[in-house]
Coordinates of C-alpha atoms in Angstrom, one line a residue:
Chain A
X283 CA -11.1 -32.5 -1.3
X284 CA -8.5 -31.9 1.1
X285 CA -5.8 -34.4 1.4
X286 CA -3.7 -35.1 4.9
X287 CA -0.1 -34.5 3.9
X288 CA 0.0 -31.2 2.0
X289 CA 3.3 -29.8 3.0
X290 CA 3.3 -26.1 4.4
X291 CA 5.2 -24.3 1.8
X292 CA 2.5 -25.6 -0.5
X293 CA -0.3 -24.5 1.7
X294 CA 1.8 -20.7 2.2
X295 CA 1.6 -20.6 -1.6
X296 CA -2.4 -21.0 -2.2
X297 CA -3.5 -17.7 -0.3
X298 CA -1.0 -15.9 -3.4
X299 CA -2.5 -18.2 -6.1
X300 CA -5.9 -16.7 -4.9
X301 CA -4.4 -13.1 -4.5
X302 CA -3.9 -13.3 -8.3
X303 CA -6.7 -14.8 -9.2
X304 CA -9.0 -12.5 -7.9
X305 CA -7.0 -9.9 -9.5
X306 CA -7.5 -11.0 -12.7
X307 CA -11.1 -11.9 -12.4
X308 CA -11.0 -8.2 -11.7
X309 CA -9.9 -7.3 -14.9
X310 CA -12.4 -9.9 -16.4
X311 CA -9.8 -12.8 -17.7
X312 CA -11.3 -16.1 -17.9
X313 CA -8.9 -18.6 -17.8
X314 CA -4.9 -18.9 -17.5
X315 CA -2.4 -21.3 -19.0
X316 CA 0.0 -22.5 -15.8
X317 CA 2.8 -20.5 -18.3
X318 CA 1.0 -16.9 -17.9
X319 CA 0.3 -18.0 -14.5
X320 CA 4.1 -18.4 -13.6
X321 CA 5.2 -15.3 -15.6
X322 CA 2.4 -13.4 -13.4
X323 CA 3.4 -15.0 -9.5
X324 CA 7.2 -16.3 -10.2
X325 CA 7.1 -19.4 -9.7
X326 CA 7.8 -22.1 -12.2
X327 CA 4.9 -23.4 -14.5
X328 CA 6.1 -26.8 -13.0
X329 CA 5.7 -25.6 -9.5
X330 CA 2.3 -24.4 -10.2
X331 CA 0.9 -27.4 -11.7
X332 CA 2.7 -29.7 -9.1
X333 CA 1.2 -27.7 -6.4
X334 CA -2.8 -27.4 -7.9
X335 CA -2.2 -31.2 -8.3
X336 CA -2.3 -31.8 -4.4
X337 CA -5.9 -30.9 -4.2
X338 CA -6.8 -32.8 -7.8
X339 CA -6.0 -30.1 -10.3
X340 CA -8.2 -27.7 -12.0
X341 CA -6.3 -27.3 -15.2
X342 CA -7.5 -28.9 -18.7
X343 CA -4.8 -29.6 -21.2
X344 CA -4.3 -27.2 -23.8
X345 CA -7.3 -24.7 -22.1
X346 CA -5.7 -23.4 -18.8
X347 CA -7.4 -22.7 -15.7
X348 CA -10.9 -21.1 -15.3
X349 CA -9.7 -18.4 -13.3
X350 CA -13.1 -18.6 -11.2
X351 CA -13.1 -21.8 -10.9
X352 CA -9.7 -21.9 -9.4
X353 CA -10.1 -18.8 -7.1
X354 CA -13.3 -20.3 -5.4
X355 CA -11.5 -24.0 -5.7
X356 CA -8.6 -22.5 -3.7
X357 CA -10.9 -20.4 -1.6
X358 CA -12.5 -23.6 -0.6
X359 CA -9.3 -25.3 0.0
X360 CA -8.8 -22.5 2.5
X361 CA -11.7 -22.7 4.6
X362 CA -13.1 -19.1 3.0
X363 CA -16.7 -20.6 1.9
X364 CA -17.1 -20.4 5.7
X365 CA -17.4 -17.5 8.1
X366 CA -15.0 -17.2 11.1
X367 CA -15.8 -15.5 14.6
X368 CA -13.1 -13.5 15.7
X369 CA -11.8 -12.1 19.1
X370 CA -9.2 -8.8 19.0
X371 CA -6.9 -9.3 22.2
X372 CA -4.9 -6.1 22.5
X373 CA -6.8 -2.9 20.6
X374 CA -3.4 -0.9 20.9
X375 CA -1.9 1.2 17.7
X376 CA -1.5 -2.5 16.1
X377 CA -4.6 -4.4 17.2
X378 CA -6.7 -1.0 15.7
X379 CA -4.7 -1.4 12.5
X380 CA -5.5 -4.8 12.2
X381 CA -9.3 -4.5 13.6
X382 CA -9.9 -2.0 10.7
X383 CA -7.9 -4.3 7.7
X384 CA -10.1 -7.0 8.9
X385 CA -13.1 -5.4 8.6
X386 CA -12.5 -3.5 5.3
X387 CA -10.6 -6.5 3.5
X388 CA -11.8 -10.0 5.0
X389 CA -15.9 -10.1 4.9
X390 CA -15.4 -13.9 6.0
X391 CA -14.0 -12.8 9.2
X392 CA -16.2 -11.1 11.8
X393 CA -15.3 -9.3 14.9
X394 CA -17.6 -9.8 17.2
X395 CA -15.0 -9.1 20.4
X396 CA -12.3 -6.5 21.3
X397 CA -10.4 -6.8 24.5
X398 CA -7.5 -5.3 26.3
X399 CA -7.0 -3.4 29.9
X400 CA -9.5 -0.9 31.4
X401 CA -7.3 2.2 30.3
X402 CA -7.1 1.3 27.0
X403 CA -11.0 0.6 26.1
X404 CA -12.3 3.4 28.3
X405 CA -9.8 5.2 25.7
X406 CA -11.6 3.7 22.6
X407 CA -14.3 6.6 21.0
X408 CA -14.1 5.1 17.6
X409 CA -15.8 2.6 17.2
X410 CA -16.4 1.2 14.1
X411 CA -17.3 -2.2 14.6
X412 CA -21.2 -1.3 15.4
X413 CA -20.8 -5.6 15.7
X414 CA -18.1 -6.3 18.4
X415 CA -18.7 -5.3 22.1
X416 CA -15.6 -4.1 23.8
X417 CA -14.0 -5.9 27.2
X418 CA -11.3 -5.8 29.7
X419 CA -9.7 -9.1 29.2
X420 CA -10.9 -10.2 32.2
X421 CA -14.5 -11.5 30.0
X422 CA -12.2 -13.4 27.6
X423 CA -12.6 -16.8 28.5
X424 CA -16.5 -16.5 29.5
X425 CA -16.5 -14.7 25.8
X426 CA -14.5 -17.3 24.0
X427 CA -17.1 -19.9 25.4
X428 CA -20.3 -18.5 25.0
X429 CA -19.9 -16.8 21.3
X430 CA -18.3 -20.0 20.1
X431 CA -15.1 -17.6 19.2
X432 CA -13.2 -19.4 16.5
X433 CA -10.2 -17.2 16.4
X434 CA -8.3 -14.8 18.5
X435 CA -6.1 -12.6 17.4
X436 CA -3.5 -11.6 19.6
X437 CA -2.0 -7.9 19.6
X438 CA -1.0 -7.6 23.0
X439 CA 2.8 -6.5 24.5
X440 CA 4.9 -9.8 24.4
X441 CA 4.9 -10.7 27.8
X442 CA 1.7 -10.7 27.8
X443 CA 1.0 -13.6 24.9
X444 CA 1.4 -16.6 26.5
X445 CA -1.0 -15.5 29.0
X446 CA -3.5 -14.6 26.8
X447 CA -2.9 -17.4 24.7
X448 CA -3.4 -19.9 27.6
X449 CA -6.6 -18.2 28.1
X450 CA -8.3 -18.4 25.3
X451 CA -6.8 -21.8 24.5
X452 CA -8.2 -23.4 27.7
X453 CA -11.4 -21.3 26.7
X454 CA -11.8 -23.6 23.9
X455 CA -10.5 -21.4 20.6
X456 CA -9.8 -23.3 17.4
X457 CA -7.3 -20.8 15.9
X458 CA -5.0 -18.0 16.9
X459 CA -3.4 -15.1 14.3
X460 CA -0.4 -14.2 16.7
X461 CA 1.2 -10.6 15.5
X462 CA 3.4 -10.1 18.6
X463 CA 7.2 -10.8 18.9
X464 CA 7.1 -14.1 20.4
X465 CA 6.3 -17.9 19.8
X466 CA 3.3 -19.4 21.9
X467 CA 3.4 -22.9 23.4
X468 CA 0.4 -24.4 22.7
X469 CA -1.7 -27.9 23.1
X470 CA -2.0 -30.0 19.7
X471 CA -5.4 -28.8 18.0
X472 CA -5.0 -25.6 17.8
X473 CA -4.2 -23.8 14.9
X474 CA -1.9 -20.7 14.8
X475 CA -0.5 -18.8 12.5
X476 CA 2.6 -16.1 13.3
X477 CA 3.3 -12.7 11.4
X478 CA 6.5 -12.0 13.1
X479 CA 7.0 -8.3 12.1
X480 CA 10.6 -8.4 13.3
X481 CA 11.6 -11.9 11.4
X482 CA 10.6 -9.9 8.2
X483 CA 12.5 -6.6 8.8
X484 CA 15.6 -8.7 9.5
X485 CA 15.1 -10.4 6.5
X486 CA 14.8 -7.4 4.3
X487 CA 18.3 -6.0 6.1
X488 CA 20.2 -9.4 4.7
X489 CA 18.5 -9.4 1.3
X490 CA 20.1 -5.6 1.7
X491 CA 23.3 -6.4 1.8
X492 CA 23.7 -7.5 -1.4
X493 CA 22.6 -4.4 -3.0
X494 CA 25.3 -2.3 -1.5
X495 CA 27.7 0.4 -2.6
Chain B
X106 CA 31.4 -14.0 6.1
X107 CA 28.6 -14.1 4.0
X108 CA 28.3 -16.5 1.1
X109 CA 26.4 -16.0 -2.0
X110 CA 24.0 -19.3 -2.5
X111 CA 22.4 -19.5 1.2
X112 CA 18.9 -20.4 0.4
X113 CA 15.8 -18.2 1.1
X114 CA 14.3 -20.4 3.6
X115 CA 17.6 -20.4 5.5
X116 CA 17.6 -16.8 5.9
X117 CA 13.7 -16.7 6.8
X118 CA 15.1 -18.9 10.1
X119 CA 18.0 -16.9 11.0
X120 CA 15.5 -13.6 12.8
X121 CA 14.0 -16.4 15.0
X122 CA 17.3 -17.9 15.7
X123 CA 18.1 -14.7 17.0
X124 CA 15.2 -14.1 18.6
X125 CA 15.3 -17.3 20.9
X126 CA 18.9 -16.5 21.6
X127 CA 18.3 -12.9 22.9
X128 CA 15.9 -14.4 25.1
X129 CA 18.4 -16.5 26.2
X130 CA 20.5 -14.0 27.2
X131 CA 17.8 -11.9 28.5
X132 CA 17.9 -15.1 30.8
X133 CA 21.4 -15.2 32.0
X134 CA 22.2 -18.1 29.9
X135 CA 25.4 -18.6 28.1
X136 CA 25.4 -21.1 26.6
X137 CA 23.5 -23.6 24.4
X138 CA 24.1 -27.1 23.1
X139 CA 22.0 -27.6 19.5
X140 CA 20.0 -30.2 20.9
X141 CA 18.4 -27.7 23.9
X142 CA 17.9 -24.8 20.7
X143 CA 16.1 -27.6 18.7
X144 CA 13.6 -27.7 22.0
X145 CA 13.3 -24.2 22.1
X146 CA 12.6 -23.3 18.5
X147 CA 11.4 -26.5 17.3
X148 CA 13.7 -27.1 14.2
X149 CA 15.9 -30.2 14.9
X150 CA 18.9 -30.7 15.9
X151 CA 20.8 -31.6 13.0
X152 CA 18.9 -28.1 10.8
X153 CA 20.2 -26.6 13.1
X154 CA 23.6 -27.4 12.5
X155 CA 23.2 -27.3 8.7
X156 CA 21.8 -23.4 9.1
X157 CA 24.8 -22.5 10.7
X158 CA 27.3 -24.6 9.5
X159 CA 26.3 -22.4 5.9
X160 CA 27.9 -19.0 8.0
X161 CA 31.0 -21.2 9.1
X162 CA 29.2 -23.1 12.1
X163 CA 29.5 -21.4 15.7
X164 CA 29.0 -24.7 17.9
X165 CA 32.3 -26.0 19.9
X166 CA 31.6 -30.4 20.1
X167 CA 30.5 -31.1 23.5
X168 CA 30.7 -27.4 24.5
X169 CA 27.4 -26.1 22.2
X170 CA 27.0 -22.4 20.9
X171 CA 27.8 -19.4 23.3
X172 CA 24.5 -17.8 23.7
X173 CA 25.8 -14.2 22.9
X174 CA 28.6 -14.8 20.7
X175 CA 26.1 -16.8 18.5
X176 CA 23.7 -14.1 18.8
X177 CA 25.9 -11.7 17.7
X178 CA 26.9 -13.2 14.3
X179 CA 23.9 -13.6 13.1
X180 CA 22.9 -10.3 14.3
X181 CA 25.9 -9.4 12.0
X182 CA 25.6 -12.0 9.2
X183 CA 21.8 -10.3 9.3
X184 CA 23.5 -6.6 8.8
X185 CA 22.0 -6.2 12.0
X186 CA 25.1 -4.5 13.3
X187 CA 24.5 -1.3 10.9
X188 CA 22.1 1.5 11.2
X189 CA 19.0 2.0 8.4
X190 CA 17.5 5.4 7.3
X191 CA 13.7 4.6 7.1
X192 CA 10.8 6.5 5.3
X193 CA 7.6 5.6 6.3
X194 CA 5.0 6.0 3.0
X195 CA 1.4 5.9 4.4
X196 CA 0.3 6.9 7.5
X197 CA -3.0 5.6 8.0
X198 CA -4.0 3.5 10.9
X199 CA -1.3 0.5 9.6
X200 CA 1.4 3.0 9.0
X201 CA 1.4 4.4 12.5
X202 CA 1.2 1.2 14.1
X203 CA 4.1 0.2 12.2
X204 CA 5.8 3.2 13.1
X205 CA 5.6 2.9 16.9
X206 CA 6.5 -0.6 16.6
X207 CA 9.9 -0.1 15.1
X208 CA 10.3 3.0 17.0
X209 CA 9.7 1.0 20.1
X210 CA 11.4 -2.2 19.3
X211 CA 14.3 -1.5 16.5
X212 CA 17.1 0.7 17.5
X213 CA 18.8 0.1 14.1
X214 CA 16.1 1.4 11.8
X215 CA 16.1 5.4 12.3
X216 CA 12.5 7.1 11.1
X217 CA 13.3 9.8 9.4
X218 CA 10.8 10.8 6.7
X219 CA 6.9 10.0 6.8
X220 CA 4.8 10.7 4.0
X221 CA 1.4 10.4 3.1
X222 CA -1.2 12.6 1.4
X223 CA -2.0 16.4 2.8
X224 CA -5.2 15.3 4.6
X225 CA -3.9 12.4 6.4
X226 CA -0.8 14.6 7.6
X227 CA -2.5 17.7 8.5
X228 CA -4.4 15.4 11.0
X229 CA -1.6 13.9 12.8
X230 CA -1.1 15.2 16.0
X231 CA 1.2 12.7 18.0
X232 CA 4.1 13.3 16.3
X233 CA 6.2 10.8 18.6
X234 CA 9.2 10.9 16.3
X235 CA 10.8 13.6 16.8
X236 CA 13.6 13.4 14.6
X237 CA 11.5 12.7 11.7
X238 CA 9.8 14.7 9.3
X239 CA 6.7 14.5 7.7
X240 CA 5.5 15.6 4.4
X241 CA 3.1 15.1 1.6
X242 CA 4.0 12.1 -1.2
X243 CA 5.5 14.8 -3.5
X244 CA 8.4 15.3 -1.9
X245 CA 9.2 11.4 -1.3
X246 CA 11.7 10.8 -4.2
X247 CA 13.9 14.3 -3.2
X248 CA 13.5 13.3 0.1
X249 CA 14.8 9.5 -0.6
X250 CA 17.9 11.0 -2.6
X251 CA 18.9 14.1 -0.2
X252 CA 18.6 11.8 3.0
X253 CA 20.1 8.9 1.5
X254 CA 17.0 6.5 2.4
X255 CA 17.6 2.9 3.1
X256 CA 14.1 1.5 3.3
X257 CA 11.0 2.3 2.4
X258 CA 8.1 0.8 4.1
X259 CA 5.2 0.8 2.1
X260 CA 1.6 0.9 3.9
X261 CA -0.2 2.8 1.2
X262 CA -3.8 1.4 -0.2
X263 CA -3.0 -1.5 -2.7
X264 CA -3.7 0.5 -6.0
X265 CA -1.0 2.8 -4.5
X266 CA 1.5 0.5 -3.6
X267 CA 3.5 0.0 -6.9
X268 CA 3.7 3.8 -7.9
X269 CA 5.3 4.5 -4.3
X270 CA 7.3 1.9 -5.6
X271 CA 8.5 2.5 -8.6
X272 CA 8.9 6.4 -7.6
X273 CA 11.6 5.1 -4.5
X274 CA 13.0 3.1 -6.4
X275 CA 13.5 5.4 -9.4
X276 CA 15.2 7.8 -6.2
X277 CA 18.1 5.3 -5.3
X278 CA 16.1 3.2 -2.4
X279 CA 18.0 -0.2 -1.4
X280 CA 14.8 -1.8 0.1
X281 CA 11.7 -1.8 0.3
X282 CA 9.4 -3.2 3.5
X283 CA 6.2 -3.9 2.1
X284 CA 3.1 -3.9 4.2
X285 CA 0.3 -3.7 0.8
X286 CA -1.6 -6.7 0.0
X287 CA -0.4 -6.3 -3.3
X288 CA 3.4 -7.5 -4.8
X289 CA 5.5 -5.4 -6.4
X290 CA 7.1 -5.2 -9.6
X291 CA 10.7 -3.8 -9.1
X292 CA 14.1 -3.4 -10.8
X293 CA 16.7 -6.0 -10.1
X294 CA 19.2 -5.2 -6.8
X295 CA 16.4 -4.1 -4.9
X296 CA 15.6 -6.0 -1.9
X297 CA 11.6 -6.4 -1.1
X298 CA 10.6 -8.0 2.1
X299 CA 6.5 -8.5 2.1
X300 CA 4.1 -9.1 5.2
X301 CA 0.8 -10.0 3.5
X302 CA -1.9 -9.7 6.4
X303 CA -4.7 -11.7 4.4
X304 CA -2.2 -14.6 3.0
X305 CA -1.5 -15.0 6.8
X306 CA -4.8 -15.0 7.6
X307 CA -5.8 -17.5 5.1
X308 CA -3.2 -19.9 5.7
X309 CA -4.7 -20.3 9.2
X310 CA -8.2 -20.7 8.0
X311 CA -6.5 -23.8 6.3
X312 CA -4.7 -25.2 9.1
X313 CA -7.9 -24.9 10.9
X314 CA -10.1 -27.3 9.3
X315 CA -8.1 -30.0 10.8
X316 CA -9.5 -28.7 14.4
X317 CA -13.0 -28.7 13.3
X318 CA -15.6 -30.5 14.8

């Protein structure tokens, strides 16, 4: 199913496409025209089909999209038939934010780790993952090895991110989700994706600009 | 300065220029040649030069861009050199982590208002923002207009998300920083900037299946 050369800003787009999808399998729609589907998301019809084409397309002429078809295509596409092993590094204000969207939103994704320093864990009454045991950091790499961690996510103070990200890296990780401030170095193989909080505020001040006086 | 046609992606790049080049400075160094920032950020050379070249280009031939100076302008070109009035809507775990995080981190964007519903706010104790206020969701739009609120970041449930929307932007908001894993429908001349958490998350699922095995 999955081809070698998909570009990025394709691959950004599908987690949306699936967004929608489920929304409207919500509301019990059935199947889509790439037209409703563009009025719904923004982009182009054209866009649309062009980008379901890279994986083989799903649409009939004249029908549309089956609108489960194409969420659990996409899902698939993804990786999210599978399940994913997770590691928190970091269970500050942000890594408890994230720990508890994870676990409400994402079944696929399990937390089966939390880490940071003494202080902070000793500090940690709630919790609510009845799943995940709860470490100084100094277990991470014996933890990352043993459970067969797939992902780590890293929450920790900047500085600290390459360091962690080393760790678990050498530990054998397949995937990081990196919320803090900076970009890690990292060996080929590893997957990581960045939500740059930062980047995105800046962004919104530009896009501000033009909607002035 | 600005120019009206600069393309989205362009702008998405400009935060992490800026980013890399206050590290820079944080490191005593002056100055950079385009070649030494491809390196560093991992764009090359020559998109480099096109990215900038948009804002008028910064770079002297054979000299490279002066670390601060270059810094600077895109700090301004960004509106990075202005001050925001920000009201935080939802104050669950998210929200306050959000909160912290530009407290700690963004000098330009001033907390002033945070709103959620009465239970939530009855139950906050660590008020760590001093200057701002916080009130139940029925005060939000006199709030927005009295105070002359900039940005609203949105970190309500989903099936919240577009009524806090449409009720700042019925009060005069200019942006909106939205944290929901929902998109919003809004009037034109309103700047929205989304972080979606899960279409993050799933795009590294993706770029994972490469590192299987």
């Amino acid at each position: 199913m999955k081809e070698k050369q998909i570009s990025k800003a394709v691959i950004k787009r599908l987690p949306r496409y699936r967004r929608y999808l489920k929304d409207l399998q919500k509301k019990g729609i059935e199947k889509i025209s790439s037209k409703d589907l563009s009025k719904l998301i923004g982009y182009t019809a054209s866009q649309i089909r062009q980008d379901l084409n890279n994986f083989g397309g799903f649409g009939q002429q004249g029908y549309g999209y089956s609108v489960a078809n194409l969420h659990d295509e996409i899902g698939g596409i993804l990786g999210l038939d599978k399940e994913y092993k997770m590691a928190i590094v970091g269970y500050g204000r942000l890594g408890r934010a994230i720990a508890s969207y994870i676990a409400n939103n994402e079944p696929k994704f399990n937390i089966v780790g939390i880490f940071d320093v003494k202080q902070i864990i000793q500090d940690v009454e709630d919790v609510e993952f009845k799943d995940a045991q709860i470490m100084t950091c100094k277990s991470l790499s014996s933890f990352v090895k043993s459970e067969h961690i797939d992902i780590a996510v890293i929450t920790v103070p900047a500085e600290k991110a390459q360091l962690v990200a080393d760790t678990v890296a050498d530990a054998g990780i397949k995937g990081i989700w990196n919320l803090t401030a900076v970009d890690l170095d990292l060996p080929e193989g590893i997957a990581v994706e960045n939500v740059h909080m930062s980047d995105s505020l800046h962004a919104l001040a530009y896009y501000m600009q033009g909607t002035e006086n």
